[in-house]
Amino acid sequence: MPLPFLKKKPEAFVGKGFIPVERVKELSSRGFAEPQIVDALLKEGFSVDEIDKALTQALKTSVAAPAQKREETKLPTLEDITKEEKPLEVPETPLAEIESYAGYPIEERYSTEEYIDYIVQARVAEIVEKIKEFEIKYSELEKRIESIRSQLDEFLRSRSEEQKQILNKIET
């Protein structure tokens, strides 16, 4: 019995025999995505291995070229930057004028404890509000349960009276 996994593997697709790096660069410069480039090269008769090598080489050359350009450009020195900068001119506005725009005194600072107290009080107020909502819902639920209980008791009383009437009719 022949085993299928021991069969001779089919020969790999040979391709055109060269790596199409320039074609990859051309397609990528036109805006083709990598899957589109692969599809185009497969249709042109290149093997998967050739396409992979071409993509890798094209990527390497595109990364290496900007690095060389960066080395050629001279970085500005600190002296060049300080020469170009001019001191900023800030108009002097009196503090009272700023406070009138803001509507409150600027110098007023709060301590860390006051900020923490404010945050805690705000959070506690939210929690208290939620608890009140739950208490209201709980009381409404209790009222509904009591209403259902009274209806059930009334129903049971009427049933027992009906049963007594039926028994009386049977006896007579």
Short mmCIF file of C-alpha atoms in Angstrom, two decimals:
data_model
loop_
_atom_site.label_atom_id
_atom_site.label_comp_id
_atom_site.label_asym_id
_atom_site.label_seq_id
_atom_site.Cartn_x
_atom_site.Cartn_y
_atom_site.Cartn_z
CA MET A 1 0.00 0.00 0.00
CA PRO A 2 1.64 3.26 -1.08
CA LEU A 3 1.72 6.03 1.51
CA PRO A 4 0.67 9.43 0.19
CA PHE A 5 3.16 11.42 2.25
CA LEU A 6 6.11 9.44 0.86
CA LYS A 7 5.40 10.44 -2.70
CA LYS A 8 7.90 12.46 -4.63
CA LYS A 9 7.23 16.16 -4.18
CA PRO A 10 6.41 18.10 -7.33
CA GLU A 11 9.22 20.29 -8.61
CA ALA A 12 9.13 23.90 -7.45
CA PHE A 13 8.15 26.58 -9.91
CA VAL A 14 11.36 27.88 -11.45
CA GLY A 15 10.43 31.42 -12.42
CA LYS A 16 12.38 33.71 -14.73
CA GLY A 17 15.80 33.23 -13.19
CA PHE A 18 16.45 36.78 -11.91
CA ILE A 19 15.28 38.92 -9.00
CA PRO A 20 12.91 41.74 -10.10
CA VAL A 21 14.04 44.44 -7.65
CA GLU A 22 13.56 47.28 -10.13
CA ARG A 23 10.06 46.05 -11.00
CA VAL A 24 9.16 46.00 -7.27
CA LYS A 25 10.45 49.57 -6.85
CA GLU A 26 8.51 50.66 -9.92
CA LEU A 27 5.25 49.13 -8.68
CA SER A 28 5.67 50.48 -5.16
CA SER A 29 6.40 53.98 -6.50
CA ARG A 30 3.09 53.77 -8.37
CA GLY A 31 1.34 53.17 -5.04
CA PHE A 32 0.75 49.42 -5.22
CA ALA A 33 0.42 47.61 -1.90
CA GLU A 34 2.62 44.57 -1.20
CA PRO A 35 -0.10 41.98 -1.94
CA GLN A 36 -0.81 43.71 -5.25
CA ILE A 37 2.89 43.69 -6.14
CA VAL A 38 3.10 39.97 -5.34
CA ASP A 39 0.05 39.23 -7.50
CA ALA A 40 1.44 41.26 -10.41
CA LEU A 41 4.83 39.54 -10.25
CA LEU A 42 3.24 36.09 -10.03
CA LYS A 43 1.23 36.87 -13.16
CA GLU A 44 4.44 37.96 -14.87
CA GLY A 45 5.94 34.52 -14.20
CA PHE A 46 8.27 35.10 -11.24
CA SER A 47 8.58 32.44 -8.53
CA VAL A 48 7.58 33.06 -4.92
CA ASP A 49 11.23 32.87 -3.85
CA GLU A 50 12.27 35.48 -6.44
CA ILE A 51 9.44 37.79 -5.37
CA ASP A 52 10.36 37.42 -1.70
CA LYS A 53 14.02 38.23 -2.39
CA ALA A 54 13.04 41.20 -4.57
CA LEU A 55 10.76 42.64 -1.87
CA THR A 56 13.47 42.19 0.75
CA GLN A 57 16.17 43.85 -1.37
CA ALA A 58 13.87 46.71 -2.37
CA LEU A 59 13.04 47.32 1.28
CA LYS A 60 16.72 47.25 2.25
CA THR A 61 17.69 49.74 -0.44
CA SER A 62 14.82 52.09 0.41
CA VAL A 63 15.82 52.05 4.08
CA ALA A 64 19.55 52.45 3.35
CA ALA A 65 19.11 55.40 0.97
CA PRO A 66 17.48 57.81 3.49
CA ALA A 67 20.13 56.87 6.07
CA GLN A 68 22.87 57.98 3.68
CA LYS A 69 21.06 61.25 3.00
CA ARG A 70 20.80 61.92 6.73
CA GLU A 71 24.54 61.48 7.14
CA GLU A 72 25.20 64.03 4.42
CA THR A 73 23.06 66.77 5.96
CA LYS A 74 24.72 68.79 8.66
CA LEU A 75 22.86 69.07 11.93
CA PRO A 76 22.60 72.58 13.36
CA THR A 77 24.72 73.32 16.39
CA LEU A 78 23.55 74.97 19.58
CA GLU A 79 25.27 78.20 18.54
CA ASP A 80 23.37 78.25 15.23
CA ILE A 81 20.07 77.83 17.04
CA THR A 82 20.75 80.52 19.64
CA LYS A 83 21.80 83.00 16.94
CA GLU A 84 18.51 82.52 15.10
CA GLU A 85 16.33 82.85 18.19
CA LYS A 86 15.28 86.29 19.31
CA PRO A 87 14.20 86.94 22.88
CA LEU A 88 10.46 86.80 23.33
CA GLU A 89 8.79 90.05 24.16
CA VAL A 90 6.14 89.52 26.81
CA PRO A 91 3.87 92.47 27.51
CA GLU A 92 3.64 93.29 31.16
CA THR A 93 0.07 93.11 32.39
CA PRO A 94 -0.67 94.01 35.99
CA LEU A 95 -1.98 91.18 38.16
CA ALA A 96 -5.13 93.13 39.04
CA GLU A 97 -6.02 93.38 35.35
CA ILE A 98 -5.60 89.61 34.90
CA GLU A 99 -7.75 88.94 37.96
CA SER A 100 -10.50 91.14 36.54
CA TYR A 101 -10.51 89.05 33.35
CA ALA A 102 -10.49 85.76 35.24
CA GLY A 103 -13.15 86.81 37.72
CA TYR A 104 -11.32 85.40 40.72
CA PRO A 105 -8.03 86.10 42.46
CA ILE A 106 -5.09 84.30 40.87
CA GLU A 107 -2.95 83.94 43.97
CA GLU A 108 -5.54 81.78 45.73
CA ARG A 109 -4.03 78.31 46.13
CA TYR A 110 -5.56 75.25 47.72
CA SER A 111 -3.66 72.71 49.74
CA THR A 112 -3.47 69.08 48.75
CA GLU A 113 -5.68 68.12 51.68
CA GLU A 114 -8.41 70.49 50.50
CA TYR A 115 -8.31 68.97 47.01
CA ILE A 116 -8.52 65.47 48.47
CA ASP A 117 -11.40 66.47 50.76
CA TYR A 118 -13.27 67.98 47.83
CA ILE A 119 -12.80 64.87 45.69
CA VAL A 120 -13.83 62.55 48.54
CA GLN A 121 -16.92 64.64 49.31
CA ALA A 122 -17.94 64.68 45.65
CA ARG A 123 -17.54 60.89 45.42
CA VAL A 124 -19.42 60.32 48.69
CA ALA A 125 -22.23 62.58 47.47
CA GLU A 126 -22.54 60.44 44.32
CA ILE A 127 -22.67 57.27 46.41
CA VAL A 128 -25.27 58.75 48.79
CA GLU A 129 -27.42 59.69 45.78
CA LYS A 130 -27.20 56.13 44.46
CA ILE A 131 -28.16 54.76 47.88
CA LYS A 132 -31.21 57.04 47.98
CA GLU A 133 -32.24 55.79 44.54
CA PHE A 134 -31.95 52.19 45.76
CA GLU A 135 -33.96 52.98 48.89
CA ILE A 136 -36.76 54.46 46.78
CA LYS A 137 -36.77 51.43 44.49
CA TYR A 138 -36.75 49.13 47.54
CA SER A 139 -39.75 50.85 49.11
CA GLU A 140 -41.65 50.71 45.80
CA LEU A 141 -40.85 47.01 45.53
CA GLU A 142 -42.06 46.40 49.10
CA LYS A 143 -45.35 48.14 48.26
CA ARG A 144 -45.81 46.01 45.16
CA ILE A 145 -45.07 42.81 47.10
CA GLU A 146 -47.56 43.80 49.80
CA SER A 147 -50.17 44.54 47.14
CA ILE A 148 -49.62 41.14 45.52
CA ARG A 149 -49.79 39.44 48.95
CA SER A 150 -53.12 41.09 49.75
CA GLN A 151 -54.51 40.10 46.33
CA LEU A 152 -53.37 36.53 46.91
CA ASP A 153 -54.98 36.42 50.37
CA GLU A 154 -58.22 37.77 48.93
CA PHE A 155 -58.10 35.17 46.17
CA LEU A 156 -57.55 32.36 48.68
CA ARG A 157 -60.49 33.56 50.83
CA SER A 158 -62.79 33.63 47.83
CA ARG A 159 -61.65 30.13 46.86
CA SER A 160 -62.31 28.76 50.31
CA GLU A 161 -65.81 30.30 50.29
CA GLU A 162 -66.48 28.75 46.88
CA GLN A 163 -65.32 25.37 48.17
CA LYS A 164 -67.67 25.66 51.17
CA GLN A 165 -70.58 26.48 48.87
CA ILE A 166 -69.77 23.49 46.66
CA LEU A 167 -69.60 21.19 49.70
CA ASN A 168 -72.93 22.51 50.95
CA LYS A 169 -74.55 21.84 47.58
CA ILE A 170 -73.12 18.33 47.50
CA GLU A 171 -74.45 17.58 50.98
CA THR A 172 -77.93 18.81 50.20
#
